[in-house]
PDB file of C-alpha atoms and ligand atoms in Angstrom:
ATOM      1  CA  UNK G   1      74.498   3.654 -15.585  1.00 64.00           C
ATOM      2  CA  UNK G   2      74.738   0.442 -13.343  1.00 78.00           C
ATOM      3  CA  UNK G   3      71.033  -0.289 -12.772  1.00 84.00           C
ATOM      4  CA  UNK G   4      70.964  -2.317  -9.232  1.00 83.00           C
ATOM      5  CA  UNK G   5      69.056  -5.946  -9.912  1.00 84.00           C
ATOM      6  CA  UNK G   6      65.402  -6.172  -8.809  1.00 82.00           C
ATOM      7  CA  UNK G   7      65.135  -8.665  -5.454  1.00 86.00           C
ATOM      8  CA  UNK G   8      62.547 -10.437  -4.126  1.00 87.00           C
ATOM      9  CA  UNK G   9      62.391 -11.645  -0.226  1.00 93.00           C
ATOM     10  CA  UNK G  10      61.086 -14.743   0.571  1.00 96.00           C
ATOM     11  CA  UNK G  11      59.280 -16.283   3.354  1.00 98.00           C
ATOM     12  CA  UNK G  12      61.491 -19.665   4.515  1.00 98.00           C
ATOM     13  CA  UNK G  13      60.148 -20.260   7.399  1.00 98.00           C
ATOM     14  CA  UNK G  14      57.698 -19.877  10.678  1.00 98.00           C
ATOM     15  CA  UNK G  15      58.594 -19.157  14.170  1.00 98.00           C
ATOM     16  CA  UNK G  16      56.444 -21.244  16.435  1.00 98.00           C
ATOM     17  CA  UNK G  17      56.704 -19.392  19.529  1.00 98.00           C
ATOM     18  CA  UNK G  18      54.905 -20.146  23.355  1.00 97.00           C
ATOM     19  CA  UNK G  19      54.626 -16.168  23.083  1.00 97.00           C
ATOM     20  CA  UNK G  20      50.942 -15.944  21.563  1.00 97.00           C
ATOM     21  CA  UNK G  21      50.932 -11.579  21.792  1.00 95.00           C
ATOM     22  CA  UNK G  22      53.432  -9.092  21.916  1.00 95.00           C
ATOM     23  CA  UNK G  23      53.164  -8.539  25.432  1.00 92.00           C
ATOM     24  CA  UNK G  24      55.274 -10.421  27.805  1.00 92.00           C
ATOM     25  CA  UNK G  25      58.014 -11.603  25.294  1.00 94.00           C
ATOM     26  CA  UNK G  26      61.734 -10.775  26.390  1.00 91.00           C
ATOM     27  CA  UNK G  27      63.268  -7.572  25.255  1.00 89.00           C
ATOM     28  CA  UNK G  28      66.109  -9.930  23.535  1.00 90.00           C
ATOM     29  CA  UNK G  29      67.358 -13.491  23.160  1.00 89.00           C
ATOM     30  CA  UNK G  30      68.698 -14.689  26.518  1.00 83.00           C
ATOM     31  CA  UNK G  31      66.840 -12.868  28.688  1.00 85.00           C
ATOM     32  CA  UNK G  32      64.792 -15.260  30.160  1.00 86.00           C
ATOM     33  CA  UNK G  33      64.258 -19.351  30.676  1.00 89.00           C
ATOM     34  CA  UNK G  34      61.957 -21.921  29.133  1.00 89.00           C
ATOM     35  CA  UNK G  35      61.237 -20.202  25.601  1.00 93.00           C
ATOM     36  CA  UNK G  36      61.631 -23.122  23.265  1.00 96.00           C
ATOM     37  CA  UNK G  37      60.176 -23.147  20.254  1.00 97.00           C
ATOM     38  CA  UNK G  38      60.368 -24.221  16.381  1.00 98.00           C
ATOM     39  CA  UNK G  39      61.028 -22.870  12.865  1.00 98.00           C
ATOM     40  CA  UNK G  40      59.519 -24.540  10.546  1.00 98.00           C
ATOM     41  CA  UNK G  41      61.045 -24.451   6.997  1.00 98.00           C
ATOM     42  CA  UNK G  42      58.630 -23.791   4.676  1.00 98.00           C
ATOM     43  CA  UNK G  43      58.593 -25.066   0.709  1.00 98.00           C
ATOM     44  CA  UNK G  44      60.554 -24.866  -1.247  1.00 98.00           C
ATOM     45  CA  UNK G  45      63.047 -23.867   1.364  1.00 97.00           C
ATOM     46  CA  UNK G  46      61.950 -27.268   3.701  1.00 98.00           C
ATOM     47  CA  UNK G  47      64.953 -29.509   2.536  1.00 98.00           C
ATOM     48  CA  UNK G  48      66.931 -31.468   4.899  1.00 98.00           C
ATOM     49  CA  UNK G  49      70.089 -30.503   2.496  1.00 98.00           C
ATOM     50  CA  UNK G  50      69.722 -27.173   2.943  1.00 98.00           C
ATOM     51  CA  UNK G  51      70.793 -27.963   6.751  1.00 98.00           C
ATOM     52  CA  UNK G  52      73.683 -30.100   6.257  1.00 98.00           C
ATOM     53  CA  UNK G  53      76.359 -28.650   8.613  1.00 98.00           C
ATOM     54  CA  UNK G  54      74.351 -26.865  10.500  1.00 98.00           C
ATOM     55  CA  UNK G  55      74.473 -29.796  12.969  1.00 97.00           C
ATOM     56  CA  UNK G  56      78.063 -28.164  14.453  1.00 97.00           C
ATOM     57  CA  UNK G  57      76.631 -25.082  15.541  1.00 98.00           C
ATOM     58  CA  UNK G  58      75.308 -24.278  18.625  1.00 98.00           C
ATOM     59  CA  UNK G  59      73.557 -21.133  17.840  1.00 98.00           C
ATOM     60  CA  UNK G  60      72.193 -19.051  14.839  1.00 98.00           C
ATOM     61  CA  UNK G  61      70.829 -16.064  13.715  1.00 98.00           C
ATOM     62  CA  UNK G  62      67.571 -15.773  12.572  1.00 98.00           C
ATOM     63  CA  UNK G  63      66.555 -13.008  10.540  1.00 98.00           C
ATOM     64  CA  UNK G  64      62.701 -12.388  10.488  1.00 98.00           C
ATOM     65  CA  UNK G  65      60.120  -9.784   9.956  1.00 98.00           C
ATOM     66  CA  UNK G  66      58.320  -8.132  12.815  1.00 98.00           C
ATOM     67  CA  UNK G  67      54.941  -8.703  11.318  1.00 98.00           C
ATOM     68  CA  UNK G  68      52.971  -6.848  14.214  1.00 97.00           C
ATOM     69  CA  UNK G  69      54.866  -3.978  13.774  1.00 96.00           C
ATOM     70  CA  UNK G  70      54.020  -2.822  10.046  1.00 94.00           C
ATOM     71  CA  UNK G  71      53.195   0.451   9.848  1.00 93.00           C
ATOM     72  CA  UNK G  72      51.968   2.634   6.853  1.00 93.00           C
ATOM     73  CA  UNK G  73      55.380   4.591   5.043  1.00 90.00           C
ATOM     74  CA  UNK G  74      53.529   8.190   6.096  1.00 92.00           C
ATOM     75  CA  UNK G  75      54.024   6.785   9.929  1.00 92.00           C
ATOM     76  CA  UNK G  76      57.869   6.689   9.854  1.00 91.00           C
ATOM     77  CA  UNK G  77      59.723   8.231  12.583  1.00 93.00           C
ATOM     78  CA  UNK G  78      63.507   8.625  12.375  1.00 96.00           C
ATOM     79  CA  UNK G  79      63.658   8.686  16.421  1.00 97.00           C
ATOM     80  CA  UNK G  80      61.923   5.935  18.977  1.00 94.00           C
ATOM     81  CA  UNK G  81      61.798   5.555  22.672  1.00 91.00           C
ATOM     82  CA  UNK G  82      63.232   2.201  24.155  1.00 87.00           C
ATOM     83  CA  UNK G  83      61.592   0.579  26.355  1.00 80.00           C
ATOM     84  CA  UNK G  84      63.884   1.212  29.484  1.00 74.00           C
ATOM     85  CA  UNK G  85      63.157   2.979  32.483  1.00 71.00           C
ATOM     86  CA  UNK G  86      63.616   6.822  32.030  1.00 76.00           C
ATOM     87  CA  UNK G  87      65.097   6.149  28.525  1.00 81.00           C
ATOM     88  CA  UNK G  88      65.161   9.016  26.005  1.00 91.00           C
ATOM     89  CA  UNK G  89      64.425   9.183  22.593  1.00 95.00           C
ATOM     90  CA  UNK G  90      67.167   7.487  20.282  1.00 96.00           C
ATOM     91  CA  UNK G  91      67.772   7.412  16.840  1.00 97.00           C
ATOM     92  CA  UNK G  92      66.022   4.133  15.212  1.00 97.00           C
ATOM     93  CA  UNK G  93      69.474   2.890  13.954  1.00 97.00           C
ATOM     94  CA  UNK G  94      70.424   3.005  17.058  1.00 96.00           C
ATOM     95  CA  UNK G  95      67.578   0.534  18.346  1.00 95.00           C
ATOM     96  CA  UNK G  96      66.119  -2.553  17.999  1.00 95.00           C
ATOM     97  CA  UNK G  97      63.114  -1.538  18.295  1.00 95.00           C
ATOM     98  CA  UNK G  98      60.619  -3.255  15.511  1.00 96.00           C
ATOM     99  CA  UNK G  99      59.438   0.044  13.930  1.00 95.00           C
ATOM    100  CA  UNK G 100      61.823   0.642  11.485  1.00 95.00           C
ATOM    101  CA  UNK G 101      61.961   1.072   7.862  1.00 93.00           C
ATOM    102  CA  UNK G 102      62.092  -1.837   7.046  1.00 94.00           C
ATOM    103  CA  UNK G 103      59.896  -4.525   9.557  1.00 95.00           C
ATOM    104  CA  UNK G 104      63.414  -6.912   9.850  1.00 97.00           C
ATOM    105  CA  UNK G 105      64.840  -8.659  13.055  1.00 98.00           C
ATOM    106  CA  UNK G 106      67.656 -10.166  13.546  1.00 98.00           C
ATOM    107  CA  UNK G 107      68.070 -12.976  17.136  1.00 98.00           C
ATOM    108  CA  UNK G 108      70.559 -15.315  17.699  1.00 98.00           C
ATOM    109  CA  UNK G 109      69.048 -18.489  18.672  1.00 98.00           C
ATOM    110  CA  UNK G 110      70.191 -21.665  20.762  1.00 97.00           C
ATOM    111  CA  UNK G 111      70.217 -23.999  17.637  1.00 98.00           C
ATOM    112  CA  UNK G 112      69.129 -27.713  18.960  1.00 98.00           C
ATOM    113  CA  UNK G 113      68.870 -30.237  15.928  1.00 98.00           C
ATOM    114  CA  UNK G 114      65.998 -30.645  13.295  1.00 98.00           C
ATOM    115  CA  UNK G 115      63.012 -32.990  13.690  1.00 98.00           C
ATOM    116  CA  UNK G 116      60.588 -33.965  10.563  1.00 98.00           C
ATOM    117  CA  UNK G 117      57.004 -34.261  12.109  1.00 97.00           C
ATOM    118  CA  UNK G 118      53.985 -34.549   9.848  1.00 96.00           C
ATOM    119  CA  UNK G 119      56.108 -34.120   6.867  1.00 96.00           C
ATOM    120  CA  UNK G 120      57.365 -30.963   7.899  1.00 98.00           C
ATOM    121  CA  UNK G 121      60.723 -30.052   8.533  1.00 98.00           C
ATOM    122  CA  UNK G 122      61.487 -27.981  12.120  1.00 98.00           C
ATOM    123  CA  UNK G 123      65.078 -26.358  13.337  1.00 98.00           C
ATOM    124  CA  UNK G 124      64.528 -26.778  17.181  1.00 98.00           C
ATOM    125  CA  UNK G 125      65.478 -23.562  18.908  1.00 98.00           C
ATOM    126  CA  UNK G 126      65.748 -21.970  21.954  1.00 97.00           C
ATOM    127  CA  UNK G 127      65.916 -18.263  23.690  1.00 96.00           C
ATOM    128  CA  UNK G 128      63.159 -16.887  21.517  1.00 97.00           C
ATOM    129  CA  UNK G 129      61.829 -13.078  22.136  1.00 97.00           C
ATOM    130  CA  UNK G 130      59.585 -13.912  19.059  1.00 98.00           C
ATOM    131  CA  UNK G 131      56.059 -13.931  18.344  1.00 98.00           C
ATOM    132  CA  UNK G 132      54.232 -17.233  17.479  1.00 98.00           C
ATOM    133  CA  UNK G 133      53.533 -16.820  13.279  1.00 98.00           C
ATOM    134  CA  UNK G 134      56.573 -15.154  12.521  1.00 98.00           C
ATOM    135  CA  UNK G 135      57.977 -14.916   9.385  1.00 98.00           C
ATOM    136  CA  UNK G 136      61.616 -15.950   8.839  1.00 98.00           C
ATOM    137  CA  UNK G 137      63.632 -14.554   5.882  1.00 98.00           C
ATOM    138  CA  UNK G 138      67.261 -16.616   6.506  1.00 98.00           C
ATOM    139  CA  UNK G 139      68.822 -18.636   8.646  1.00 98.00           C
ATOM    140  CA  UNK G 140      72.746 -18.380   9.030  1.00 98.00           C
ATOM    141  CA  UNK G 141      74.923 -19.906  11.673  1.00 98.00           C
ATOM    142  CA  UNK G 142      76.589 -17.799  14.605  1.00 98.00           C
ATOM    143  CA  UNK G 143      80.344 -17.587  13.969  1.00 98.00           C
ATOM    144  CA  UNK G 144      82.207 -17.480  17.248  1.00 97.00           C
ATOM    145  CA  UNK G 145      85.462 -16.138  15.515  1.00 97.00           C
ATOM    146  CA  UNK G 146      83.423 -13.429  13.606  1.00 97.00           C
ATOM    147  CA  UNK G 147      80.225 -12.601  15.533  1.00 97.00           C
ATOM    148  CA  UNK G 148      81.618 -12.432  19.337  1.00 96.00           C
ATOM    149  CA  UNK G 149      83.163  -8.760  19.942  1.00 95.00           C
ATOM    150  CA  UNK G 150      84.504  -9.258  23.743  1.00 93.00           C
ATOM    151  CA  UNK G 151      85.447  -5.542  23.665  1.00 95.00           C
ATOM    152  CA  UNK G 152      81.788  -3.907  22.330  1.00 95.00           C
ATOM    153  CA  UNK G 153      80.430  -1.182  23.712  1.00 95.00           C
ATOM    154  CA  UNK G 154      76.789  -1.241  24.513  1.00 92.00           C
ATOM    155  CA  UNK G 155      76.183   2.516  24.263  1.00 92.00           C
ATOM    156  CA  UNK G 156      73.147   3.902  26.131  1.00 89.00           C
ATOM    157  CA  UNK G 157      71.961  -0.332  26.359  1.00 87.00           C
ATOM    158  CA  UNK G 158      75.302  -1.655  27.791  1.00 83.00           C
ATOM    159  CA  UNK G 159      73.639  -3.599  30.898  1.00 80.00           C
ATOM    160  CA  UNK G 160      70.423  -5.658  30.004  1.00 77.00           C
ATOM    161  CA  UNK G 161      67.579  -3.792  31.346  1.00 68.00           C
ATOM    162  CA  UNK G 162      65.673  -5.855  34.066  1.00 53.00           C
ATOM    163  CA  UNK G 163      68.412  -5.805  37.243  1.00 60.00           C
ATOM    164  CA  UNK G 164      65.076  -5.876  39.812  1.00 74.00           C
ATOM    165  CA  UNK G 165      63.632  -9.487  38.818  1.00 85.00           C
ATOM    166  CA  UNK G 166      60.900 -10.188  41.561  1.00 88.00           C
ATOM    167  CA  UNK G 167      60.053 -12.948  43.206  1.00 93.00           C
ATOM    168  CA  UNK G 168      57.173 -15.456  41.558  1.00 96.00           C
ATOM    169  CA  UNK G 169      54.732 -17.905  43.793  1.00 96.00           C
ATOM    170  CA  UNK G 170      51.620 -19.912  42.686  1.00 97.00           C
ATOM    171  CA  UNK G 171      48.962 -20.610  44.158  1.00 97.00           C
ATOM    172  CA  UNK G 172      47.797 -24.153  44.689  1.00 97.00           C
ATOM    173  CA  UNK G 173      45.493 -23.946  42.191  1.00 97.00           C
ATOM    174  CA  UNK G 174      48.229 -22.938  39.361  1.00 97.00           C
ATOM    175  CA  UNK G 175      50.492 -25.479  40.723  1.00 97.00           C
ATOM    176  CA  UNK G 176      47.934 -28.548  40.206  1.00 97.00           C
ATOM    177  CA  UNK G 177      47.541 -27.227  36.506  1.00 97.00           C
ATOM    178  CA  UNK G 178      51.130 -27.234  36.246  1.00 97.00           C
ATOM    179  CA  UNK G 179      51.063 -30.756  37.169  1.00 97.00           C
ATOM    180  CA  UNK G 180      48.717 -31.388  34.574  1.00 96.00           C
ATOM    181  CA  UNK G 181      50.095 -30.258  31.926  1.00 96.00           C
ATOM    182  CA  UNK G 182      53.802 -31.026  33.219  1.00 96.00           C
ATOM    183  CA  UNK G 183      54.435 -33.850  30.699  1.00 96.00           C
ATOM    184  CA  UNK G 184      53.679 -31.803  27.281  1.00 95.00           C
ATOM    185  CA  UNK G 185      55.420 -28.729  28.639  1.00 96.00           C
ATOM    186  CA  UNK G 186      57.952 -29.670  31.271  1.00 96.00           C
ATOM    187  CA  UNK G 187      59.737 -26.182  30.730  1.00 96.00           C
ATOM    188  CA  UNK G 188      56.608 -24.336  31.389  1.00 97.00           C
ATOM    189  CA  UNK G 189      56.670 -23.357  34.764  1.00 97.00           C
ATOM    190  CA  UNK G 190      60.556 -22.273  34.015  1.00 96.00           C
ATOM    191  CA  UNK G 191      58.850 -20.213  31.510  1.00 96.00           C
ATOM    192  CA  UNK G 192      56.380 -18.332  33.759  1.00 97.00           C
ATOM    193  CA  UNK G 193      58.384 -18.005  36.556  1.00 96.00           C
ATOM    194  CA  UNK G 194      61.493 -16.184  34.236  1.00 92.00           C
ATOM    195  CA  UNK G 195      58.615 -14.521  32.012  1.00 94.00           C
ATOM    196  CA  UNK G 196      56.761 -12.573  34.892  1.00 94.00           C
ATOM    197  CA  UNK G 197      59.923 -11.563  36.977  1.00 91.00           C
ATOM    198  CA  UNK G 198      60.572  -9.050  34.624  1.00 84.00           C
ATOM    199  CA  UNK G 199      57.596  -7.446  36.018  1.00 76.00           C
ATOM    200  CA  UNK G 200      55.296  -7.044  32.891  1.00 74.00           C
ATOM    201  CA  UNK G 201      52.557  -4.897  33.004  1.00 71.00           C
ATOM    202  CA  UNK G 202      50.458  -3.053  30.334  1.00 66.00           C
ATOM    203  CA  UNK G 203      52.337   0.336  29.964  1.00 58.00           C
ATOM    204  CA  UNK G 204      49.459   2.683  31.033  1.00 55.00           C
ATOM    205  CA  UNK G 205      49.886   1.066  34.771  1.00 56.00           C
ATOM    206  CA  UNK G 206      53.085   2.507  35.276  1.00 54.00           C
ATOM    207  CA  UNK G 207      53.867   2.008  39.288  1.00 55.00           C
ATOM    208  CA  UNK G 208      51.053   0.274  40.863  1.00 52.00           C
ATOM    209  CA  UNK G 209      51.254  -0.402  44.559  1.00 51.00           C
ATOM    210  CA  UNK G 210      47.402  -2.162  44.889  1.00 53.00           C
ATOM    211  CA  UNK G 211      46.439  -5.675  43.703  1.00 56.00           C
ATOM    212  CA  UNK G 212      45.904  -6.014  39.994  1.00 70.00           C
ATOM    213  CA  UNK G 213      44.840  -9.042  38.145  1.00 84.00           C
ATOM    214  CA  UNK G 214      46.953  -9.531  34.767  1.00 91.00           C
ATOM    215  CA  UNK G 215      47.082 -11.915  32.092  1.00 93.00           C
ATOM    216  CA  UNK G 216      49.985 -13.009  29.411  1.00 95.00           C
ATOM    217  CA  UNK G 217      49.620 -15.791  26.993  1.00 96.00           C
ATOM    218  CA  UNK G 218      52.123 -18.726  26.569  1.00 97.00           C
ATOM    219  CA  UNK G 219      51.267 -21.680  24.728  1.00 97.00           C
ATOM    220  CA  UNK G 220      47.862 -22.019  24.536  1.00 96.00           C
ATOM    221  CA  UNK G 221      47.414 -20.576  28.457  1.00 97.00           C
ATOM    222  CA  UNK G 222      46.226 -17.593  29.790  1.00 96.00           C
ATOM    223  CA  UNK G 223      48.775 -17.332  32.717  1.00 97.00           C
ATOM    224  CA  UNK G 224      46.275 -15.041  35.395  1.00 95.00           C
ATOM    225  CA  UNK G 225      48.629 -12.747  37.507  1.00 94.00           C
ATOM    226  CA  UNK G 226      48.606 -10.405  40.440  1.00 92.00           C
ATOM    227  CA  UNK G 227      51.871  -7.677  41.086  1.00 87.00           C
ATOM    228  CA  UNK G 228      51.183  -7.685  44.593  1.00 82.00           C
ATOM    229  CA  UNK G 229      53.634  -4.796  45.882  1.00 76.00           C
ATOM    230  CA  UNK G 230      57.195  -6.508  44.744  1.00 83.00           C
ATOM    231  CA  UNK G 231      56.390  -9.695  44.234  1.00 89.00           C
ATOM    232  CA  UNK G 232      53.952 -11.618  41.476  1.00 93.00           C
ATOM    233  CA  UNK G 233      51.114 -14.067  42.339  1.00 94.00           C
ATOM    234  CA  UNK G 234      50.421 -17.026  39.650  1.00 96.00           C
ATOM    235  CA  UNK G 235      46.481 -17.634  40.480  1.00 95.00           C
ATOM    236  CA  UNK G 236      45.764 -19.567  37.544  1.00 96.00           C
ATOM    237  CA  UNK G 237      46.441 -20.879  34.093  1.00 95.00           C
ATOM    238  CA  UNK G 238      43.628 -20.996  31.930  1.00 88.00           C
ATOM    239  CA  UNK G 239      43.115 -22.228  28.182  1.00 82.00           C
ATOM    240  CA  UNK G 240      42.623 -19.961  25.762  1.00 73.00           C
ATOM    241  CA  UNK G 241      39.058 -20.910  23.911  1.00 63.00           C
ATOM    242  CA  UNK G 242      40.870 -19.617  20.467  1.00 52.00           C
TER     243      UNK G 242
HETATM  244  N1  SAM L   1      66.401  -9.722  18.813  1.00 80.74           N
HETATM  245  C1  SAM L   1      65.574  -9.036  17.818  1.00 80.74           C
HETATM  246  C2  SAM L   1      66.302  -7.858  17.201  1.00 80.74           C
HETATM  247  O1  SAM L   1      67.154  -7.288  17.884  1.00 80.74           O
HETATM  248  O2  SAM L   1      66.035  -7.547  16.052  1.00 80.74           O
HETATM  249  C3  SAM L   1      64.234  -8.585  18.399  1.00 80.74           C
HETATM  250  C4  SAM L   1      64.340  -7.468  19.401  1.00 80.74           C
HETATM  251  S1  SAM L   1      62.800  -6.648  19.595  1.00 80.74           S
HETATM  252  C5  SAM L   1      63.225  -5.368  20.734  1.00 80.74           C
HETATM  253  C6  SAM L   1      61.955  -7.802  20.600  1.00 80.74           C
HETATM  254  C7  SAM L   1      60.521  -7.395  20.787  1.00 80.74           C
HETATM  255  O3  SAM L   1      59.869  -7.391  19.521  1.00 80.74           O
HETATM  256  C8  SAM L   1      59.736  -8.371  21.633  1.00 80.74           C
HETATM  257  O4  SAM L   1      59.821  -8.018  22.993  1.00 80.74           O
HETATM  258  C9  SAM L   1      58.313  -8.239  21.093  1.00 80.74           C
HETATM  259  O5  SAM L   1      57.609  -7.244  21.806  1.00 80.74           O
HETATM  260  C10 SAM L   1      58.507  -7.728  19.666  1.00 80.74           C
HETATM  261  N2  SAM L   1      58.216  -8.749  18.648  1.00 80.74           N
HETATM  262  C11 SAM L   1      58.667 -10.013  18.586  1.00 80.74           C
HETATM  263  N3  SAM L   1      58.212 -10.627  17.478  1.00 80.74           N
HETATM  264  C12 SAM L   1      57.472  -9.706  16.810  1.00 80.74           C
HETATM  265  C13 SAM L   1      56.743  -9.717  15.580  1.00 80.74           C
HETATM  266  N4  SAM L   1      56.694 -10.793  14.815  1.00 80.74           N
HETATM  267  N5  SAM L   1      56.093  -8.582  15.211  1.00 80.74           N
HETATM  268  C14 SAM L   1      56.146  -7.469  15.986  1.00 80.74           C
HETATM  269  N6  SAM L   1      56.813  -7.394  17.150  1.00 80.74           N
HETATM  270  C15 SAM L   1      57.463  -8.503  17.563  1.00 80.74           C
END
């Protein structure tokens, strides 16, 4: 009998995301503006030969494991609920949601170069919905001929989900800090402003029609936030002590 050959999965690399917690991060690649970030190849896998080529592609896919989302075998559901409005329960396989058997994620990323820094080897990317620290298993290129299906159907997620984006304003305050801090992240305000029109807000809130102070991390800010009625209030950004 054909025995199948043992595996083993290795790390390669490390997402370095602005997204510092799970909350706030796009649903999928694309989704929003300003989320830049880095994977940095990891040894032995950090050699520059291992890229060659790569340099003709404009995106990639990224296959990773949702580290946050590892849950004990005995916890295994074969349904989940998306995270749209109204949404029913769907079969996992149907999803990509990160509980799943297996803890593995797959994004196609805006692929912009490599850079050494420090000794270390980074693939500049862009149109993350990843966590900071997460671990990447491969890297392939997107294949235009292959990969792009013009005639897909999207089944029950055929229309991305956030059609109601609402307006974002800061106040003066969050402005000057933006100014501050303008030169290290010049995309950050991009990234706020695209991050909190999709309206995030811990689950348990549901529809809130009263001021409530918020807070999502990017970078190493604590972006302070108000919903107030249908539109979002930047008060402040402060650094995180951690
Ligand atoms: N594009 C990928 C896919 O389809 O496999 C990810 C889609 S998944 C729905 C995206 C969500 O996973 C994000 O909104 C975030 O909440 C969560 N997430 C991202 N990185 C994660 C990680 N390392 N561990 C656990 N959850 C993560």
């Amino acid at each position: 009998m054909n025995q199948p050959l043992p595996f083993a999965c290795h790390q390669i690399g490390l997402v370095h995301s602005p997204f510092k917690e799970k909350f706030g991060i796009p649903r999928q690649t694309g989704l929003i503006k300003g989320n830049l970030g880095k994977i940095e190849l990891l040894a032995p896998w950090n050699r520059e030969e291992a890229l060659n080529g790569l340099e003709g592609f404009s995106h990639i896919w990224v296959i990773f494991i949702f580290h946050e989302a590892i849950k004990p075998l005995e916890d295994w559901r074969p349904t989940v609920r998306p995270p749209r409005e109204g949404a029913k329960r769907q079969g996992v396989f149907a999803t990509r949601s990160p509980y799943r058997p297996n803890p593995i994620g797959m994004s196609v990323l805006q692929y912009h170069g490599w850079e050494k820094s420090n000794g270390k080897l980074f693939l500049k990317v862009s149109g993350l919905d990843l966590l900071d620290m997460t671990p990447v298993i491969d890297i392939k290129p997107y294949l235009p001929y292959a990969d792009q299906v013009p005639q897909a159907l999207g089944g029950f997620a055929h229309e991305a989900p956030a059609s109601n984006l609402l307006p974002v304003s800061f106040s003066e305050l969050a402005r000057q800090q933006l100014l501050e801090v303008q030169e290290r992240y010049p995309e950050l305000q991009a990234l706020i402003e695209s991050t909190l029109s999709h309206n995030p807000r811990p689950i348990h809130f549901g529809n809130i029609d009263q001021r409530n102070d918020f807070g999502v991390k990017l970078y190493e800010f604590n972006i302070q936030y108000q919903i107030c009625d249908t539109q979002i209030w930047v008060v402040s950004l402060f650094k995180n002590s951690a």
